[in-house]
Coordinates of N, CA, C and O in Angstrom, one line a residue:
M20 N 70.3 101.6 71.6 CA 70.6 102.9 71.2 C 72.1 103.3 71.5 O 72.8 103.9 70.7
T21 N 72.5 103.0 72.7 CA 73.9 103.3 73.1 C 74.9 102.6 72.3 O 76.0 103.1 71.9
S22 N 74.6 101.3 71.9 CA 75.6 100.5 71.1 C 75.7 101.1 69.7 O 76.8 101.1 69.1
E23 N 74.6 101.7 69.2 CA 74.6 102.3 67.9 C 75.5 103.6 67.9 O 76.3 103.8 67.0
I24 N 75.4 104.3 69.0 CA 76.2 105.5 69.1 C 77.6 105.1 69.3 O 78.5 105.8 68.7
A25 N 77.9 104.1 70.1 CA 79.3 103.7 70.3 C 79.9 103.2 68.9 O 81.0 103.5 68.6
E26 N 79.1 102.4 68.2 CA 79.6 101.9 66.9 C 79.8 103.1 65.9 O 80.8 103.1 65.2
H27 N 78.9 104.1 65.9 CA 79.1 105.2 65.1 C 80.4 106.0 65.5 O 81.1 106.5 64.6
D28 N 80.6 106.2 66.8 CA 81.7 106.8 67.3 C 83.0 106.1 66.9 O 84.0 106.7 66.4
H29 N 83.0 104.8 67.0 CA 84.2 104.0 66.6 C 84.4 104.1 65.1 O 85.6 104.3 64.7
T30 N 83.4 104.1 64.3 CA 83.5 104.2 62.8 C 84.1 105.6 62.5 O 85.0 105.8 61.6
L31 N 83.6 106.6 63.1 CA 84.1 108.0 62.9 C 85.6 108.1 63.3 O 86.4 108.7 62.6
R32 N 85.9 107.5 64.4 CA 87.4 107.6 64.8 C 88.2 106.8 63.9 O 89.4 107.2 63.6
T33 N 87.7 105.7 63.3 CA 88.5 104.9 62.3 C 88.7 105.8 61.1 O 89.8 105.8 60.5
W34 N 87.6 106.5 60.7 CA 87.8 107.3 59.5 C 88.8 108.5 59.7 O 89.6 108.8 58.9
H35 N 88.8 109.0 60.9 CA 89.8 110.1 61.3 C 91.2 109.5 61.2 O 92.1 110.1 60.7
A36 N 91.4 108.3 61.7 CA 92.7 107.6 61.7 C 93.1 107.4 60.2 O 94.3 107.6 59.9
L37 N 92.2 106.9 59.4 CA 92.5 106.7 58.0 C 92.9 108.0 57.3 O 93.8 108.0 56.4
V38 N 92.1 109.0 57.5 CA 92.5 110.3 56.9 C 93.9 110.8 57.3 O 94.7 111.2 56.5
L39 N 94.2 110.6 58.6 CA 95.5 111.0 59.1 C 96.6 110.1 58.4 O 97.6 110.6 57.9
L40 N 96.3 108.8 58.3 CA 97.3 107.9 57.7 C 97.5 108.2 56.2 O 98.6 108.3 55.7
I41 N 96.4 108.5 55.5 CA 96.5 108.8 54.1 C 97.2 110.1 53.9 O 98.0 110.3 52.9
G42 N 96.9 111.1 54.7 CA 97.6 112.4 54.6 C 99.1 112.2 54.8 O 99.9 112.8 54.1
L43 N 99.5 111.4 55.9 CA 100.9 111.2 56.1 C 101.6 110.5 55.0 O 102.7 110.8 54.5
W44 N 100.9 109.5 54.4 CA 101.4 108.7 53.3 C 101.6 109.7 52.1 O 102.6 109.6 51.4
A45 N 100.6 110.5 51.8 CA 100.7 111.5 50.7 C 101.9 112.4 50.9 O 102.7 112.7 49.9
I46 N 102.1 112.9 52.1 CA 103.3 113.8 52.4 C 104.6 113.1 52.2 O 105.6 113.6 51.7
I47 N 104.7 111.8 52.6 CA 105.9 111.1 52.5 C 106.2 110.5 51.1 O 107.3 110.6 50.6
F48 N 105.2 109.9 50.5 CA 105.5 109.2 49.3 C 105.2 109.9 48.0 O 105.9 109.5 47.0
L49 N 104.3 110.8 47.9 CA 103.9 111.4 46.6 C 104.9 112.5 46.1 O 105.2 112.5 44.9
P50 N 105.4 113.4 47.0 CA 106.3 114.4 46.5 C 107.6 113.7 46.0 O 108.1 112.7 46.6
Y51 N 108.1 114.1 44.9 CA 109.3 113.6 44.3 C 109.2 112.2 43.8 O 110.2 111.6 43.5
L52 N 108.0 111.6 43.7 CA 107.9 110.3 43.3 C 108.4 110.1 41.8 O 109.0 109.2 41.5
G53 N 108.1 111.2 41.0 CA 108.5 111.1 39.6 C 109.8 111.8 39.4 O 110.3 111.9 38.2
H54 N 110.4 112.4 40.4 CA 111.7 113.1 40.2 C 112.9 112.1 40.2 O 112.8 111.1 40.9
G55 N 113.8 112.4 39.4 CA 115.0 111.5 39.3 C 114.8 110.4 38.3 O 113.7 109.9 38.1
E56 N 115.9 110.1 37.7 CA 115.8 109.1 36.7 C 115.7 107.7 37.3 O 115.9 107.6 38.5
F57 N 115.4 106.7 36.5 CA 115.3 105.4 37.1 C 116.7 105.0 37.5 O 117.7 105.3 36.9
K58 N 116.8 104.2 38.6 CA 118.1 103.8 39.1 C 118.0 102.3 39.5 O 116.9 101.7 39.7
G59 N 119.2 101.7 39.6 CA 119.3 100.3 39.9 C 118.6 99.4 38.9 O 118.8 99.5 37.7
E60 N 117.7 98.6 39.4 CA 117.0 97.7 38.6 C 115.6 98.2 38.0 O 114.9 97.5 37.3
E61 N 115.3 99.4 38.3 CA 114.0 100.0 37.8 C 113.8 99.9 36.3 O 112.7 99.6 35.9
G62 N 114.9 100.1 35.6 CA 114.8 99.9 34.1 C 114.3 98.6 33.7 O 113.5 98.4 32.7
R63 N 114.7 97.5 34.4 CA 114.3 96.2 34.1 C 112.9 95.9 34.4 O 112.3 94.8 34.1
R64 N 112.3 96.7 35.2 CA 110.8 96.6 35.5 C 110.0 97.4 34.5 O 108.9 97.1 34.2
V65 N 110.6 98.5 34.0 CA 109.8 99.4 33.2 C 109.9 99.1 31.7 O 108.9 99.1 31.0
L66 N 111.1 98.7 31.2 CA 111.2 98.4 29.8 C 110.3 97.3 29.3 O 109.7 97.4 28.3
P67 N 110.2 96.2 30.0 CA 109.3 95.1 29.6 C 107.8 95.6 29.6 O 107.0 95.2 28.7
A68 N 107.5 96.5 30.5 CA 106.1 97.0 30.6 C 105.8 97.9 29.3 O 104.7 97.8 28.7
V69 N 106.8 98.7 28.9 CA 106.7 99.5 27.7 C 106.5 98.6 26.5 O 105.6 98.8 25.7
E70 N 107.3 97.5 26.4 CA 107.2 96.6 25.3 C 105.9 95.9 25.3 O 105.3 95.6 24.3
M71 N 105.4 95.5 26.5 CA 104.0 94.9 26.6 C 103.0 95.8 26.0 O 102.1 95.3 25.3
L72 N 103.0 97.0 26.4 CA 102.0 98.0 25.9 C 102.1 98.2 24.4 O 101.1 98.3 23.7
R73 N 103.4 98.3 24.0 CA 103.6 98.6 22.6 C 103.2 97.5 21.6 O 102.6 97.7 20.6
H74 N 103.6 96.2 22.0 CA 103.4 95.1 21.1 C 102.3 94.1 21.5 O 102.0 93.2 20.8
G75 N 101.7 94.3 22.7 CA 100.6 93.5 23.1 C 101.1 92.1 23.6 O 100.2 91.2 23.8
R76 N 102.3 91.8 23.8 CA 102.8 90.5 24.2 C 103.0 90.6 25.7 O 103.9 91.1 26.3
W77 N 102.0 90.0 26.4 CA 101.9 90.1 27.9 C 102.5 89.0 28.6 O 102.9 89.1 29.8
M78 N 102.7 87.8 28.0 CA 103.1 86.6 28.7 C 104.6 86.5 28.9 O 105.1 86.0 29.9
L79 N 105.4 87.0 27.9 CA 106.8 86.9 27.9 C 107.4 88.3 27.9 O 107.4 88.9 26.8
P80 N 108.0 88.8 29.0 CA 108.6 90.1 28.9 C 109.8 90.1 28.0 O 110.5 89.1 27.8
R81 N 110.0 91.3 27.4 CA 111.1 91.5 26.5 C 111.8 92.8 26.8 O 111.1 93.8 27.2
I82 N 113.1 92.8 26.6 CA 113.9 94.0 26.8 C 114.7 94.2 25.5 O 115.5 93.2 25.2
G83 N 114.6 95.3 24.8 CA 115.4 95.5 23.6 C 115.2 94.4 22.6 O 116.1 94.1 21.9
G84 N 114.0 93.9 22.5 CA 113.6 93.0 21.5 C 114.0 91.5 21.8 O 113.8 90.6 21.0
E85 N 114.6 91.3 23.0 CA 115.0 90.0 23.4 C 114.2 89.5 24.6 O 113.9 90.4 25.5
D86 N 113.9 88.3 24.7 CA 113.1 87.7 25.8 C 113.9 87.9 27.1 O 115.1 87.7 27.1
Y87 N 113.1 88.2 28.1 CA 113.7 88.5 29.4 C 113.2 87.5 30.4 O 112.0 87.5 30.8
Y88 N 114.0 86.5 30.8 CA 113.5 85.3 31.6 C 113.9 85.5 33.1 O 113.6 84.6 33.9
N89 N 114.6 86.5 33.4 CA 115.2 86.6 34.8 C 114.2 86.7 35.9 O 114.4 86.3 37.0
K90 N 113.0 87.3 35.6 CA 112.0 87.6 36.7 C 110.7 87.2 36.1 O 110.4 87.4 34.9
P91 N 109.8 86.8 37.0 CA 108.4 86.6 36.5 C 107.8 87.9 36.1 O 108.2 89.0 36.6
P92 N 106.8 87.9 35.2 CA 106.3 89.2 34.7 C 105.3 89.9 35.5 O 104.8 91.0 35.1
G93 N 105.0 89.5 36.7 CA 104.0 90.2 37.6 C 104.3 91.7 37.8 O 103.4 92.5 37.6
I94 N 105.5 92.0 38.1 CA 105.9 93.4 38.3 C 105.7 94.2 37.0 O 105.3 95.4 37.0
N95 N 106.1 93.6 35.9 CA 105.9 94.3 34.6 C 104.5 94.5 34.3 O 104.1 95.6 33.7
W96 N 103.6 93.6 34.6 CA 102.2 93.8 34.4 C 101.6 94.9 35.2 O 100.8 95.7 34.8
I97 N 102.1 95.0 36.5 CA 101.7 96.1 37.4 C 102.1 97.4 36.8 O 101.3 98.4 36.8
V98 N 103.3 97.5 36.3 CA 103.8 98.8 35.8 C 103.0 99.1 34.5 O 102.6 100.3 34.3
A99 N 102.8 98.1 33.6 CA 102.1 98.4 32.4 C 100.6 98.8 32.7 O 100.1 99.7 32.1
A100 N 100.0 98.2 33.7 CA 98.7 98.6 34.1 C 98.7 100.1 34.6 O 97.8 100.9 34.3
S101 N 99.7 100.4 35.4 CA 99.8 101.8 35.9 C 100.0 102.8 34.7 O 99.4 103.9 34.7
F102 N 100.8 102.4 33.7 CA 101.0 103.3 32.6 C 99.6 103.4 31.8 O 99.3 104.5 31.4
A103 N 98.9 102.3 31.7 CA 97.6 102.4 31.0 C 96.6 103.2 31.7 O 95.8 104.0 31.1
L104 N 96.5 103.0 33.1 CA 95.5 103.8 33.9 C 95.8 105.2 34.0 O 94.9 106.1 34.0
T105 N 97.1 105.6 34.1 CA 97.5 107.0 34.2 C 97.6 107.7 32.8 O 97.6 108.9 32.8
G106 N 97.7 106.9 31.8 CA 97.9 107.5 30.5 C 99.3 108.1 30.2 O 99.5 108.8 29.3
Q107 N 100.2 107.8 31.2 CA 101.6 108.4 31.1 C 102.6 107.2 31.2 O 102.3 106.3 31.9
Q108 N 103.7 107.4 30.5 CA 104.8 106.4 30.7 C 106.0 107.2 31.2 O 106.9 107.6 30.5
N109 N 106.0 107.4 32.5 CA 107.1 108.2 33.1 C 107.4 107.6 34.5 O 106.8 106.6 34.9
E110 N 108.4 108.3 35.1 CA 108.8 107.8 36.4 C 107.7 107.8 37.5 O 107.6 106.8 38.3
W111 N 106.9 108.8 37.5 CA 105.8 108.9 38.5 C 104.8 107.7 38.3 O 104.5 107.0 39.3
S112 N 104.4 107.5 37.1 CA 103.5 106.4 36.9 C 104.1 105.0 37.2 O 103.4 104.1 37.6
A113 N 105.4 104.9 36.9 CA 106.0 103.6 37.1 C 106.2 103.3 38.6 O 106.0 102.2 39.0
R114 N 106.4 104.3 39.4 CA 106.7 104.1 40.8 C 105.4 104.2 41.6 O 105.4 103.8 42.8
L115 N 104.3 104.6 41.1 CA 103.1 104.7 41.8 C 102.6 103.4 42.4 O 102.1 103.4 43.6
P116 N 102.7 102.2 41.7 CA 102.2 101.0 42.3 C 102.9 100.6 43.6 O 102.3 100.1 44.6
S117 N 104.2 100.9 43.7 CA 104.9 100.6 45.0 C 104.4 101.5 46.1 O 104.1 101.0 47.2
A118 N 104.2 102.8 45.8 CA 103.7 103.7 46.9 C 102.2 103.3 47.3 O 101.9 103.3 48.4
L119 N 101.4 102.8 46.3 CA 100.1 102.4 46.6 C 100.1 101.1 47.4 O 99.2 100.9 48.3
A120 N 101.0 100.2 47.2 CA 101.1 99.0 47.9 C 101.4 99.3 49.4 O 100.8 98.7 50.3
V121 N 102.3 100.3 49.6 CA 102.6 100.7 51.0 C 101.3 101.2 51.7 O 101.0 100.9 52.8
L122 N 100.6 102.1 51.0 CA 99.3 102.6 51.5 C 98.3 101.5 51.8 O 97.7 101.5 52.9
A123 N 98.2 100.6 50.9 CA 97.3 99.5 51.1 C 97.5 98.7 52.4 O 96.6 98.4 53.1
L124 N 98.8 98.4 52.6 CA 99.1 97.7 53.8 C 98.8 98.5 55.1 O 98.3 98.0 56.1
G125 N 99.2 99.8 55.0 CA 98.9 100.7 56.2 C 97.4 100.8 56.5 O 97.0 100.7 57.6
V126 N 96.6 100.9 55.4 CA 95.1 100.9 55.6 C 94.6 99.6 56.2 O 93.8 99.6 57.0
L127 N 95.1 98.5 55.7 CA 94.7 97.2 56.1 C 95.1 97.0 57.6 O 94.3 96.4 58.4
I128 N 96.2 97.5 58.0 CA 96.6 97.4 59.4 C 95.6 98.1 60.3 O 95.1 97.6 61.3
V129 N 95.2 99.3 59.9 CA 94.2 100.1 60.7 C 92.8 99.5 60.6 O 92.1 99.4 61.7
C130 N 92.4 98.9 59.5 CA 91.0 98.4 59.4 C 90.8 97.0 59.8 O 89.8 96.6 60.3
Q131 N 91.8 96.2 59.7 CA 91.7 94.7 59.8 C 92.0 94.2 61.2 O 91.4 93.3 61.7
L132 N 93.0 94.8 61.9 CA 93.4 94.3 63.2 C 92.5 94.8 64.3 O 93.0 95.5 65.3
R133 N 91.2 94.6 64.2 CA 90.3 95.2 65.2 C 90.4 94.6 66.6 O 89.8 95.2 67.5
F134 N 91.2 93.6 66.8 CA 91.4 93.1 68.2 C 92.4 94.0 69.0 O 92.5 93.9 70.2
L135 N 93.0 95.0 68.2 CA 93.9 95.9 68.9 C 93.1 97.3 69.0 O 92.2 97.6 68.2
A136 N 93.6 98.1 69.9 CA 93.0 99.4 70.1 C 93.3 100.2 68.8 O 94.3 100.0 68.2
L137 N 92.4 101.2 68.5 CA 92.6 102.0 67.3 C 93.9 102.7 67.3 O 94.6 102.8 66.3
Q138 N 94.3 103.3 68.5 CA 95.6 104.0 68.6 C 96.8 103.1 68.3 O 97.7 103.5 67.7
T139 N 96.7 101.8 68.8 CA 97.7 100.8 68.5 C 97.8 100.5 67.0 O 98.9 100.5 66.4
R140 N 96.7 100.3 66.4 CA 96.7 100.1 64.9 C 97.2 101.2 64.1 O 98.0 101.0 63.2
L141 N 96.8 102.4 64.5 CA 97.3 103.6 63.8 C 98.8 103.8 64.0 O 99.6 104.1 63.1
A142 N 99.3 103.6 65.3 CA 100.7 103.6 65.5 C 101.5 102.6 64.7 O 102.5 102.9 64.2
A143 N 101.0 101.4 64.6 CA 101.6 100.3 63.9 C 101.7 100.7 62.4 O 102.8 100.6 61.7
A144 N 100.6 101.3 61.9 CA 100.6 101.7 60.5 C 101.6 102.8 60.2 O 102.3 102.9 59.2
I145 N 101.7 103.8 61.1 CA 102.6 104.9 61.0 C 104.0 104.4 61.1 O 104.9 104.9 60.3
V146 N 104.3 103.5 62.0 CA 105.7 103.0 62.1 C 106.0 102.3 60.8 O 107.2 102.4 60.3
F147 N 105.1 101.5 60.2 CA 105.4 100.9 58.9 C 105.6 101.9 57.9 O 106.6 101.8 57.1
L148 N 104.8 102.9 57.7 CA 105.0 104.0 56.7 C 106.3 104.7 56.8 O 106.9 105.1 55.8
T149 N 106.7 105.0 58.0 CA 107.9 105.8 58.3 C 109.2 105.0 58.4 O 110.2 105.5 58.7
N150 N 109.1 103.7 58.2 CA 110.3 102.8 58.2 C 111.2 103.3 57.1 O 110.7 103.4 56.0
I151 N 112.4 103.5 57.4 CA 113.4 104.0 56.4 C 113.4 103.1 55.1 O 113.4 103.6 54.0
G152 N 113.5 101.8 55.3 CA 113.5 100.9 54.2 C 112.3 101.0 53.4 O 112.3 100.9 52.1
M153 N 111.1 101.1 54.0 CA 109.9 101.2 53.2 C 109.8 102.5 52.5 O 109.3 102.6 51.4
M154 N 110.2 103.6 53.2 CA 110.2 104.9 52.6 C 111.1 104.9 51.3 O 110.8 105.5 50.3
E155 N 112.2 104.2 51.4 CA 113.1 104.1 50.2 C 112.5 103.2 49.1 O 112.4 103.7 48.0
K156 N 112.1 102.0 49.4 CA 111.7 101.1 48.4 C 110.3 101.4 47.9 O 109.9 101.1 46.8
G157 N 109.5 102.1 48.8 CA 108.1 102.5 48.4 C 108.1 103.6 47.4 O 107.0 103.9 46.8
R158 N 109.2 104.2 47.1 CA 109.3 105.3 46.1 C 110.1 104.8 44.9 O 110.4 105.6 44.0
L159 N 110.3 103.5 44.8 CA 111.0 102.9 43.6 C 110.1 101.9 43.0 O 109.3 101.3 43.7
I160 N 110.3 101.6 41.7 CA 109.5 100.5 41.2 C 110.4 99.2 41.2 O 111.1 98.9 40.3
E161 N 110.4 98.7 42.4 CA 111.2 97.5 42.7 C 110.3 96.4 43.2 O 109.2 96.6 43.7
I162 N 110.7 95.2 43.0 CA 109.9 94.0 43.4 C 109.7 94.0 44.9 O 108.7 93.6 45.4
E163 N 110.7 94.4 45.6 CA 110.7 94.2 47.1 C 109.6 94.9 47.8 O 108.9 94.4 48.7
A164 N 109.3 96.2 47.4 CA 108.2 96.9 48.0 C 106.8 96.2 47.8 O 106.1 96.0 48.8
I165 N 106.5 95.9 46.6 CA 105.2 95.2 46.4 C 105.1 93.9 47.0 O 104.1 93.5 47.6
Y166 N 106.2 93.1 46.9 CA 106.1 91.7 47.5 C 106.1 91.8 49.0 O 105.4 91.0 49.7
A167 N 106.9 92.7 49.6 CA 106.8 92.9 51.1 C 105.5 93.3 51.6 O 105.0 92.8 52.6
C168 N 104.8 94.2 50.8 CA 103.5 94.7 51.2 C 102.5 93.6 51.0 O 101.6 93.4 51.8
A169 N 102.6 92.8 49.9 CA 101.7 91.7 49.7 C 101.8 90.7 50.8 O 100.8 90.1 51.3
T170 N 103.0 90.4 51.2 CA 103.3 89.4 52.3 C 102.7 90.0 53.6 O 102.1 89.3 54.4
G171 N 102.9 91.3 53.9 CA 102.4 91.9 55.0 C 100.9 91.9 55.1 O 100.3 91.6 56.1
M172 N 100.2 92.1 53.9 CA 98.8 92.0 53.9 C 98.3 90.6 54.2 O 97.3 90.4 54.9
A173 N 99.0 89.6 53.6 CA 98.6 88.2 53.9 C 98.7 87.9 55.4 O 97.8 87.3 56.0
I174 N 99.8 88.4 56.0 CA 100.0 88.1 57.4 C 98.9 88.8 58.3 O 98.4 88.3 59.2
V175 N 98.6 90.1 57.9 CA 97.6 90.8 58.7 C 96.2 90.1 58.6 O 95.5 89.9 59.6
C176 N 95.9 89.6 57.4 CA 94.6 88.9 57.2 C 94.6 87.6 58.0 O 93.6 87.2 58.6
W177 N 95.7 86.9 57.9 CA 95.9 85.6 58.7 C 95.8 85.8 60.2 O 95.0 85.1 60.9
L178 N 96.5 86.8 60.7 CA 96.5 87.1 62.1 C 95.1 87.5 62.6 O 94.6 87.0 63.6
S179 N 94.4 88.3 61.8 CA 93.1 88.7 62.2 C 92.1 87.5 62.2 O 91.3 87.4 63.1
A180 N 92.2 86.7 61.2 CA 91.4 85.5 61.2 C 91.7 84.5 62.3 O 90.8 83.9 63.0
W181 N 92.9 84.4 62.6 CA 93.4 83.5 63.7 C 92.8 84.0 65.1 O 92.3 83.3 65.9
V182 N 93.0 85.3 65.3 CA 92.5 85.9 66.6 C 91.0 85.8 66.7 O 90.5 85.6 67.8
E183 N 90.3 86.0 65.6 CA 88.8 85.9 65.6 C 88.3 84.5 65.8 O 87.1 84.3 65.9
G184 N 89.2 83.5 65.7 CA 88.9 82.1 65.9 C 88.2 81.5 64.8 O 87.4 80.6 64.9
R185 N 88.4 82.0 63.6 CA 87.8 81.3 62.4 C 88.4 79.9 62.3 O 89.4 79.6 62.8
S186 N 87.7 79.1 61.5 CA 88.1 77.7 61.4 C 89.5 77.6 60.8 O 90.0 78.4 60.1
S187 N 90.2 76.5 61.2 CA 91.6 76.4 60.8 C 91.7 76.3 59.3 O 92.7 76.7 58.7
V188 N 90.7 75.7 58.7 CA 90.7 75.6 57.2 C 90.7 77.0 56.6 O 91.5 77.3 55.7
R189 N 89.8 77.9 57.1 CA 89.7 79.3 56.6 C 91.0 80.1 56.9 O 91.5 80.9 56.1
V190 N 91.6 79.8 58.1 CA 92.8 80.5 58.5 C 93.9 80.1 57.5 O 94.8 80.9 57.1
W191 N 94.0 78.8 57.2 CA 95.0 78.3 56.4 C 94.9 78.9 55.0 O 95.8 79.3 54.4

């Protein structure tokens, strides 16, 4: 009976931590996500996505009717999916995947690294969210934010598996 209460208590505290983290993320990343024109390389991530949706050519990105070979199309697919899911083709919809990737890594840190105390996991996730570089890149549709978060998610999962003593094949 006591272990059930302790488990329930831990789950409740984890939910409180997640609500706090998501609230902080929303305050930092969602306001002004759609304000301001595209800058830097953002246009090269958005234009192929628009072309993909318009013409249905998903395998080879195009900009201005010409094939665009400089980058793999993964980021363009993500932007096109965001446009399709939101029903909008604007700055907010284009930048949303980067902000969601930041949130996903923060949530994974809180939920997956169970060998650390909840306060430590929450602090690590908050430090990540409030990192100046992540706050900047997480509000742009750039490759760096999504790839950095995907790499971070892989490392968090690997570290968790390693600490839990899973087989070396599974950890690999």
